[in-house]
Amino acid sequence: MKNSKITRVAQLGLFTAVALILSYVESLLPPIWAAVPGIKVGLPNIIIILILYKAGFKAAAAVSLIRVSIVALLFGSVMTLAYSLAGAILSLTLMALCKRFDLFSTVGVSIVGGVSHNLGQILVAIGLFESVQIGYYMIVLAFTGTVAGIFIGLAGSLLLKRLEKFRF
Amino acid sequence: MIGARNVKPSTDGKRKTRNDMILAAVLLLVAAASFLLWHFSRAEGESVTVKVGGTETAVYPLSEDREVEIIGGEDNEYRNVVVIRDGKVSVSEANCPDGICVKTRSASRAGESIVCLPHKLVIEVTGEKSEPGLDMTA
Ligand SMILES: [Zn+2]
């Protein structure tokens, strides 16, 4: 019993590391559209979806929060932490709800995750800057979030199939 | 399959895929509609408003070329250089870690903005005239 707990922690740690590497890879990619900051493919979401389906909400939340905190620590500031946390929390909550009500496949869950991640960030930005104009970004981000979400979701379902026998 | 369901997997998968497509279509349509609405309701910009941490610090007319250095932060460690040229505003230099504000393309229409998130800086183009005496082409 104790052993399995240790194994689980180690596995989650491993996946957190993979999510971090994906964050790093994403930061190396050129911006998709320089006019609108914050457009990202959301590569780490592949891992979050995998853990959400394999190990449940709590484990996914742990990995997501640790990832966001470390990324902010390494590449950002306290400000970007608030910004990313809002995105991560909103995204994870909505993805977990969609999964719970069994509405969508991983593709739909990933679209919800991608778009709501941006929405959370935009809401914080609007609050911080007291500028509704930033909402304009959300329109563009809804587009890119949907398209990226489809691909991330497909990658996630592929990964889930490959790791079908893997248990946390 | 662990956790047997009442619905056959194939039927269930089809339902979910259909829901996925509806979700994607709705989101794309809403985004497209908002984009068109925003784009066509937007007028040519008149002035540039600089906001630091939500507080308006300066307003410049978009019609006059100028270069302004904006220093912020607790120890004046944040630096952005805002350039207004040919009716367009852009950030030419910044010492922020991400450099996104410099990469952002120049803004000229009302409602467009350039954001430097690490420096809590927003440069916004508004439709209001900053100097009522200065009348450009009618
Ligand atoms: Zn910047």
mmCIF file of C-alpha atoms and ligand atoms in Angstrom:
data_model
loop_
_atom_site.group_PDB
_atom_site.id
_atom_site.type_symbol
_atom_site.label_atom_id
_atom_site.label_comp_id
_atom_site.label_asym_id
_atom_site.label_seq_id
_atom_site.Cartn_x
_atom_site.Cartn_y
_atom_site.Cartn_z
ATOM 1 C CA MET A 1 0.000 0.000 0.000
ATOM 2 C CA LYS A 2 2.706 2.382 1.032
ATOM 3 C CA ASN A 3 4.761 1.375 -1.952
ATOM 4 C CA SER A 4 1.999 2.117 -4.413
ATOM 5 C CA LYS A 5 1.670 5.579 -2.936
ATOM 6 C CA ILE A 6 5.360 6.221 -3.446
ATOM 7 C CA THR A 7 5.114 4.897 -6.994
ATOM 8 C CA ARG A 8 2.196 7.220 -7.654
ATOM 9 C CA VAL A 9 4.067 10.251 -6.374
ATOM 10 C CA ALA A 10 7.073 9.317 -8.477
ATOM 11 C CA GLN A 11 4.908 8.842 -11.564
ATOM 12 C CA LEU A 12 3.185 12.185 -11.075
ATOM 13 C CA GLY A 13 6.590 13.793 -10.598
ATOM 14 C CA LEU A 14 7.740 12.274 -13.847
ATOM 15 C CA PHE A 15 4.704 13.585 -15.712
ATOM 16 C CA THR A 16 5.158 17.011 -14.125
ATOM 17 C CA ALA A 17 8.671 16.988 -15.567
ATOM 18 C CA VAL A 18 7.310 16.064 -19.005
ATOM 19 C CA ALA A 19 4.751 18.886 -18.771
ATOM 20 C CA LEU A 20 7.580 21.271 -17.846
ATOM 21 C CA ILE A 21 9.630 20.169 -20.834
ATOM 22 C CA LEU A 22 6.605 20.764 -23.076
ATOM 23 C CA SER A 23 6.227 24.259 -21.559
ATOM 24 C CA TYR A 24 9.855 24.911 -22.353
ATOM 25 C CA VAL A 25 9.539 23.591 -25.913
ATOM 26 C CA GLU A 26 6.511 25.819 -26.351
ATOM 27 C CA SER A 27 8.435 28.864 -25.136
ATOM 28 C CA LEU A 28 11.047 28.170 -27.830
ATOM 29 C CA LEU A 29 8.499 28.132 -30.651
ATOM 30 C CA PRO A 30 8.117 31.406 -32.528
ATOM 31 C CA PRO A 31 4.921 33.312 -31.642
ATOM 32 C CA ILE A 32 2.028 32.200 -33.843
ATOM 33 C CA TRP A 33 0.807 35.730 -34.232
ATOM 34 C CA ALA A 34 2.940 38.479 -32.747
ATOM 35 C CA ALA A 35 0.099 40.995 -32.711
ATOM 36 C CA VAL A 36 -1.694 39.042 -30.034
ATOM 37 C CA PRO A 37 0.498 38.009 -27.120
ATOM 38 C CA GLY A 38 -0.327 34.817 -25.307
ATOM 39 C CA ILE A 39 -1.263 32.625 -28.237
ATOM 40 C CA LYS A 40 0.077 29.234 -27.387
ATOM 41 C CA VAL A 41 -0.649 25.779 -28.647
ATOM 42 C CA GLY A 42 -0.983 24.548 -25.076
ATOM 43 C CA LEU A 43 1.321 21.541 -25.404
ATOM 44 C CA PRO A 44 1.446 20.858 -21.624
ATOM 45 C CA ASN A 45 -2.312 20.312 -21.727
ATOM 46 C CA ILE A 46 -1.664 16.911 -23.350
ATOM 47 C CA ILE A 47 -0.162 15.778 -20.057
ATOM 48 C CA ILE A 48 -2.871 17.425 -17.944
ATOM 49 C CA ILE A 49 -5.570 15.634 -19.960
ATOM 50 C CA LEU A 50 -3.724 12.342 -19.683
ATOM 51 C CA ILE A 51 -3.526 12.653 -15.901
ATOM 52 C CA LEU A 52 -7.111 13.869 -15.606
ATOM 53 C CA TYR A 53 -8.315 10.716 -17.360
ATOM 54 C CA LYS A 54 -5.840 8.340 -15.767
ATOM 55 C CA ALA A 55 -5.486 9.580 -12.196
ATOM 56 C CA GLY A 56 -8.352 11.997 -11.650
ATOM 57 C CA PHE A 57 -8.904 15.628 -10.840
ATOM 58 C CA LYS A 58 -6.726 15.929 -7.738
ATOM 59 C CA ALA A 59 -3.627 14.532 -9.429
ATOM 60 C CA ALA A 60 -4.192 16.681 -12.526
ATOM 61 C CA ALA A 61 -4.646 19.766 -10.330
ATOM 62 C CA ALA A 62 -1.408 19.020 -8.464
ATOM 63 C CA VAL A 63 0.605 18.577 -11.663
ATOM 64 C CA SER A 64 -0.952 21.640 -13.278
ATOM 65 C CA LEU A 65 -0.365 23.942 -10.303
ATOM 66 C CA ILE A 66 3.207 22.767 -9.817
ATOM 67 C CA ARG A 67 3.914 23.215 -13.511
ATOM 68 C CA VAL A 68 2.497 26.735 -13.597
ATOM 69 C CA SER A 69 4.406 27.734 -10.453
ATOM 70 C CA ILE A 70 7.723 26.400 -11.722
ATOM 71 C CA VAL A 71 7.273 27.993 -15.148
ATOM 72 C CA ALA A 72 6.503 31.359 -13.518
ATOM 73 C CA LEU A 73 9.532 30.927 -11.271
ATOM 74 C CA LEU A 74 11.858 30.059 -14.152
ATOM 75 C CA PHE A 75 10.623 32.282 -16.975
ATOM 76 C CA GLY A 76 8.275 34.821 -15.420
ATOM 77 C CA SER A 77 7.406 36.886 -12.398
ATOM 78 C CA VAL A 78 4.868 36.920 -9.567
ATOM 79 C CA MET A 79 2.608 38.809 -11.936
ATOM 80 C CA THR A 80 2.730 36.148 -14.588
ATOM 81 C CA LEU A 81 2.080 33.579 -11.869
ATOM 82 C CA ALA A 82 -1.281 35.181 -10.976
ATOM 83 C CA TYR A 83 -2.058 35.357 -14.648
ATOM 84 C CA SER A 84 -1.186 31.730 -15.399
ATOM 85 C CA LEU A 85 -2.783 30.381 -12.215
ATOM 86 C CA ALA A 86 -6.134 31.902 -13.162
ATOM 87 C CA GLY A 87 -5.890 30.254 -16.570
ATOM 88 C CA ALA A 88 -4.829 26.895 -15.167
ATOM 89 C CA ILE A 89 -7.508 26.768 -12.464
ATOM 90 C CA LEU A 90 -10.372 27.784 -14.759
ATOM 91 C CA SER A 91 -9.191 25.435 -17.475
ATOM 92 C CA LEU A 92 -8.792 22.432 -15.193
ATOM 93 C CA THR A 93 -12.122 22.982 -13.426
ATOM 94 C CA LEU A 94 -14.063 23.192 -16.685
ATOM 95 C CA MET A 95 -12.231 20.201 -18.180
ATOM 96 C CA ALA A 96 -13.003 18.131 -15.080
ATOM 97 C CA LEU A 97 -16.688 19.123 -15.263
ATOM 98 C CA CYS A 98 -16.885 18.192 -18.951
ATOM 99 C CA LYS A 99 -15.275 14.863 -18.226
ATOM 100 C CA ARG A 100 -17.577 14.238 -15.268
ATOM 101 C CA PHE A 101 -20.731 14.890 -17.262
ATOM 102 C CA ASP A 102 -19.273 12.793 -20.062
ATOM 103 C CA LEU A 103 -20.178 15.389 -22.670
ATOM 104 C CA PHE A 104 -17.195 15.288 -24.987
ATOM 105 C CA SER A 105 -14.320 13.116 -26.088
ATOM 106 C CA THR A 106 -10.783 14.233 -25.227
ATOM 107 C CA VAL A 107 -10.976 16.576 -28.217
ATOM 108 C CA GLY A 108 -13.906 18.515 -26.773
ATOM 109 C CA VAL A 109 -12.392 18.480 -23.291
ATOM 110 C CA SER A 110 -9.149 19.821 -24.730
ATOM 111 C CA ILE A 111 -10.951 22.607 -26.633
ATOM 112 C CA VAL A 112 -12.739 23.617 -23.433
ATOM 113 C CA GLY A 113 -9.398 23.531 -21.605
ATOM 114 C CA GLY A 114 -7.532 25.579 -24.194
ATOM 115 C CA VAL A 115 -10.144 28.294 -24.622
ATOM 116 C CA SER A 116 -10.876 28.615 -20.899
ATOM 117 C CA HIS A 117 -7.156 28.807 -20.113
ATOM 118 C CA ASN A 118 -6.984 31.913 -22.283
ATOM 119 C CA LEU A 119 -10.243 33.230 -20.851
ATOM 120 C CA GLY A 120 -8.895 33.000 -17.295
ATOM 121 C CA GLN A 121 -5.743 34.868 -18.287
ATOM 122 C CA ILE A 122 -7.682 37.558 -20.147
ATOM 123 C CA LEU A 123 -10.015 38.097 -17.181
ATOM 124 C CA VAL A 124 -7.040 38.654 -14.873
ATOM 125 C CA ALA A 125 -5.450 40.979 -17.433
ATOM 126 C CA ILE A 126 -8.667 43.007 -17.699
ATOM 127 C CA GLY A 127 -8.766 43.242 -13.890
ATOM 128 C CA LEU A 128 -5.090 44.200 -13.596
ATOM 129 C CA PHE A 129 -5.070 46.770 -16.345
ATOM 130 C CA GLU A 130 -8.651 47.973 -15.888
ATOM 131 C CA SER A 131 -8.927 47.897 -19.623
ATOM 132 C CA VAL A 132 -11.775 46.137 -21.376
ATOM 133 C CA GLN A 133 -9.997 46.607 -24.706
ATOM 134 C CA ILE A 134 -7.887 43.585 -23.903
ATOM 135 C CA GLY A 135 -11.066 41.571 -24.446
ATOM 136 C CA TYR A 136 -10.262 41.949 -28.140
ATOM 137 C CA TYR A 137 -7.504 39.404 -27.671
ATOM 138 C CA MET A 138 -10.070 36.933 -26.425
ATOM 139 C CA ILE A 139 -11.760 36.899 -29.813
ATOM 140 C CA VAL A 140 -8.528 35.858 -31.494
ATOM 141 C CA LEU A 141 -7.652 33.487 -28.683
ATOM 142 C CA ALA A 142 -11.045 31.770 -28.988
ATOM 143 C CA PHE A 143 -10.148 30.959 -32.594
ATOM 144 C CA THR A 144 -6.656 29.725 -31.966
ATOM 145 C CA GLY A 145 -7.656 28.001 -28.714
ATOM 146 C CA THR A 146 -10.315 25.986 -30.546
ATOM 147 C CA VAL A 147 -8.047 24.954 -33.395
ATOM 148 C CA ALA A 148 -5.123 24.147 -31.114
ATOM 149 C CA GLY A 149 -7.495 22.357 -28.729
ATOM 150 C CA ILE A 150 -8.561 19.972 -31.498
ATOM 151 C CA PHE A 151 -4.975 18.928 -32.198
ATOM 152 C CA ILE A 152 -4.031 18.724 -28.528
ATOM 153 C CA GLY A 153 -7.141 16.622 -27.899
ATOM 154 C CA LEU A 154 -6.287 14.249 -30.746
ATOM 155 C CA ALA A 155 -2.743 13.908 -29.415
ATOM 156 C CA GLY A 156 -4.174 13.291 -25.942
ATOM 157 C CA SER A 157 -6.510 10.538 -27.109
ATOM 158 C CA LEU A 158 -3.649 8.902 -29.001
ATOM 159 C CA LEU A 159 -1.511 8.998 -25.878
ATOM 160 C CA LEU A 160 -4.366 7.584 -23.763
ATOM 161 C CA LYS A 161 -4.748 4.700 -26.214
ATOM 162 C CA ARG A 162 -1.021 3.988 -26.153
ATOM 163 C CA LEU A 163 -0.938 4.075 -22.375
ATOM 164 C CA GLU A 164 -4.147 2.092 -21.954
ATOM 165 C CA LYS A 165 -2.462 -0.512 -19.746
ATOM 166 C CA PHE A 166 -0.601 2.054 -17.700
ATOM 167 C CA ARG A 167 -2.110 2.583 -14.254
ATOM 168 C CA PHE A 168 -1.316 5.181 -11.692
ATOM 169 C CA MET B 1 -12.722 -1.533 -20.329
ATOM 170 C CA ILE B 2 -13.048 -0.831 -16.666
ATOM 171 C CA GLY B 3 -16.154 0.894 -15.374
ATOM 172 C CA ALA B 4 -18.729 -0.646 -17.682
ATOM 173 C CA ARG B 5 -21.239 1.708 -19.165
ATOM 174 C CA ASN B 6 -24.806 1.116 -20.216
ATOM 175 C CA VAL B 7 -24.197 2.734 -23.571
ATOM 176 C CA LYS B 8 -22.311 0.820 -26.240
ATOM 177 C CA PRO B 9 -18.831 2.292 -26.633
ATOM 178 C CA SER B 10 -19.249 2.974 -30.351
ATOM 179 C CA THR B 11 -22.554 4.830 -29.922
ATOM 180 C CA ASP B 12 -21.107 6.717 -26.983
ATOM 181 C CA GLY B 13 -18.052 7.673 -29.011
ATOM 182 C CA LYS B 14 -20.205 8.957 -31.867
ATOM 183 C CA ARG B 15 -22.290 11.069 -29.507
ATOM 184 C CA LYS B 16 -19.174 12.593 -28.000
ATOM 185 C CA THR B 17 -17.585 13.253 -31.376
ATOM 186 C CA ARG B 18 -20.790 14.968 -32.475
ATOM 187 C CA ASN B 19 -20.722 17.081 -29.296
ATOM 188 C CA ASP B 20 -17.056 17.914 -29.963
ATOM 189 C CA MET B 21 -17.916 19.184 -33.423
ATOM 190 C CA ILE B 22 -20.862 21.238 -32.160
ATOM 191 C CA LEU B 23 -18.627 22.786 -29.500
ATOM 192 C CA ALA B 24 -15.901 23.676 -32.003
ATOM 193 C CA ALA B 25 -18.422 25.078 -34.503
ATOM 194 C CA VAL B 26 -20.185 27.216 -31.870
ATOM 195 C CA LEU B 27 -16.906 28.622 -30.550
ATOM 196 C CA LEU B 28 -15.589 29.436 -34.024
ATOM 197 C CA LEU B 29 -18.886 31.075 -35.027
ATOM 198 C CA VAL B 30 -19.056 33.193 -31.875
ATOM 199 C CA ALA B 31 -15.434 34.246 -32.370
ATOM 200 C CA ALA B 32 -15.994 35.080 -36.049
ATOM 201 C CA ALA B 33 -19.115 37.117 -35.277
ATOM 202 C CA SER B 34 -17.392 39.040 -32.466
ATOM 203 C CA PHE B 35 -14.380 39.664 -34.655
ATOM 204 C CA LEU B 36 -16.466 41.163 -37.462
ATOM 205 C CA LEU B 37 -18.503 43.226 -35.012
ATOM 206 C CA TRP B 38 -15.376 44.553 -33.343
ATOM 207 C CA HIS B 39 -13.605 45.225 -36.593
ATOM 208 C CA PHE B 40 -16.378 47.201 -38.232
ATOM 209 C CA SER B 41 -17.365 49.179 -35.163
ATOM 210 C CA ARG B 42 -13.840 50.436 -34.738
ATOM 211 C CA ALA B 43 -12.972 53.950 -35.818
ATOM 212 C CA GLU B 44 -9.590 55.433 -36.715
ATOM 213 C CA GLY B 45 -7.635 56.234 -33.592
ATOM 214 C CA GLU B 46 -7.078 59.756 -32.376
ATOM 215 C CA SER B 47 -4.856 59.464 -29.354
ATOM 216 C CA VAL B 48 -2.614 57.135 -27.433
ATOM 217 C CA THR B 49 -3.287 56.476 -23.759
ATOM 218 C CA VAL B 50 -0.538 55.077 -21.582
ATOM 219 C CA LYS B 51 -1.660 53.142 -18.525
ATOM 220 C CA VAL B 52 0.669 51.750 -15.895
ATOM 221 C CA GLY B 53 -0.910 49.276 -13.481
ATOM 222 C CA GLY B 54 -4.369 50.433 -14.483
ATOM 223 C CA THR B 55 -3.672 54.138 -13.882
ATOM 224 C CA GLU B 56 -3.644 56.482 -16.824
ATOM 225 C CA THR B 57 -0.280 58.245 -16.875
ATOM 226 C CA ALA B 58 -0.180 60.050 -20.212
ATOM 227 C CA VAL B 59 -2.166 60.823 -23.346
ATOM 228 C CA TYR B 60 -0.540 61.735 -26.657
ATOM 229 C CA PRO B 61 -2.136 62.651 -29.983
ATOM 230 C CA LEU B 62 -1.579 59.973 -32.615
ATOM 231 C CA SER B 63 -0.976 62.655 -35.234
ATOM 232 C CA GLU B 64 2.306 63.931 -33.776
ATOM 233 C CA ASP B 65 5.453 61.881 -34.163
ATOM 234 C CA ARG B 66 7.318 61.366 -30.926
ATOM 235 C CA GLU B 67 9.362 58.954 -28.889
ATOM 236 C CA VAL B 68 8.688 58.542 -25.171
ATOM 237 C CA GLU B 69 10.609 56.542 -22.637
ATOM 238 C CA ILE B 70 8.357 55.054 -19.984
ATOM 239 C CA ILE B 71 10.094 54.152 -16.759
ATOM 240 C CA GLY B 72 8.216 52.137 -14.152
ATOM 241 C CA GLY B 73 8.561 49.652 -11.347
ATOM 242 C CA GLU B 74 9.488 50.212 -7.709
ATOM 243 C CA ASP B 75 13.140 50.906 -8.446
ATOM 244 C CA ASN B 76 12.588 52.369 -11.906
ATOM 245 C CA GLU B 77 13.822 49.089 -13.335
ATOM 246 C CA TYR B 78 11.121 48.804 -16.014
ATOM 247 C CA ARG B 79 11.825 50.525 -19.292
ATOM 248 C CA ASN B 80 9.736 50.718 -22.466
ATOM 249 C CA VAL B 81 10.256 53.058 -25.373
ATOM 250 C CA VAL B 82 7.009 54.054 -27.086
ATOM 251 C CA VAL B 83 7.215 55.442 -30.596
ATOM 252 C CA ILE B 84 4.437 57.328 -32.348
ATOM 253 C CA ARG B 85 5.122 57.696 -36.064
ATOM 254 C CA ASP B 86 2.865 58.192 -39.103
ATOM 255 C CA GLY B 87 -0.288 57.787 -37.021
ATOM 256 C CA LYS B 88 0.840 54.496 -35.558
ATOM 257 C CA VAL B 89 2.117 53.604 -32.136
ATOM 258 C CA SER B 90 4.546 50.826 -31.283
ATOM 259 C CA VAL B 91 7.072 49.808 -28.651
ATOM 260 C CA SER B 92 10.577 49.960 -30.067
ATOM 261 C CA GLU B 93 12.592 48.911 -27.025
ATOM 262 C CA ALA B 94 11.847 47.225 -23.708
ATOM 263 C CA ASN B 95 13.767 45.400 -21.016
ATOM 264 C CA CYS B 96 10.897 43.056 -20.128
ATOM 265 C CA PRO B 97 11.722 39.335 -20.018
ATOM 266 C CA ASP B 98 9.296 38.247 -22.743
ATOM 267 C CA GLY B 99 9.711 41.107 -25.233
ATOM 268 C CA ILE B 100 6.157 40.553 -26.442
ATOM 269 C CA CYS B 101 5.369 44.300 -26.443
ATOM 270 C CA VAL B 102 8.211 44.929 -28.900
ATOM 271 C CA LYS B 103 7.042 42.114 -31.163
ATOM 272 C CA THR B 104 3.432 43.356 -31.116
ATOM 273 C CA ARG B 105 2.634 45.052 -34.409
ATOM 274 C CA SER B 106 1.934 48.778 -34.323
ATOM 275 C CA ALA B 107 -1.537 49.991 -33.374
ATOM 276 C CA SER B 108 -3.449 52.739 -35.153
ATOM 277 C CA ARG B 109 -7.179 52.118 -34.817
ATOM 278 C CA ALA B 110 -9.357 52.915 -31.821
ATOM 279 C CA GLY B 111 -9.498 49.941 -29.505
ATOM 280 C CA GLU B 112 -6.161 48.476 -30.482
ATOM 281 C CA SER B 113 -3.633 48.130 -27.726
ATOM 282 C CA ILE B 114 -0.128 47.000 -26.960
ATOM 283 C CA VAL B 115 0.407 45.263 -23.654
ATOM 284 C CA CYS B 116 3.576 44.710 -21.673
ATOM 285 C CA LEU B 117 2.403 42.268 -19.067
ATOM 286 C CA PRO B 118 5.608 42.056 -16.983
ATOM 287 C CA HIS B 119 5.689 45.853 -16.681
ATOM 288 C CA LYS B 120 1.909 46.220 -16.136
ATOM 289 C CA LEU B 121 1.900 48.605 -19.078
ATOM 290 C CA VAL B 122 -0.946 49.108 -21.529
ATOM 291 C CA ILE B 123 -0.703 51.411 -24.521
ATOM 292 C CA GLU B 124 -4.153 51.966 -25.893
ATOM 293 C CA VAL B 125 -5.348 53.753 -29.000
ATOM 294 C CA THR B 126 -8.593 55.602 -28.348
ATOM 295 C CA GLY B 127 -11.012 57.404 -30.612
ATOM 296 C CA GLU B 128 -11.100 60.480 -28.420
ATOM 297 C CA LYS B 129 -9.105 63.525 -29.313
ATOM 298 C CA SER B 130 -6.500 64.463 -26.766
ATOM 299 C CA GLU B 131 -6.223 68.043 -27.929
ATOM 300 C CA PRO B 132 -9.539 69.583 -28.944
ATOM 301 C CA GLY B 133 -7.822 72.492 -30.682
ATOM 302 C CA LEU B 134 -5.958 70.198 -33.018
ATOM 303 C CA ASP B 135 -8.337 69.340 -35.833
ATOM 304 C CA MET B 136 -7.159 66.839 -38.381
ATOM 305 C CA THR B 137 -8.877 66.040 -41.676
ATOM 306 C CA ALA B 138 -12.600 66.052 -41.159
HETATM 307 ZN ZN ZN C 1 7.178 43.985 -22.701
#
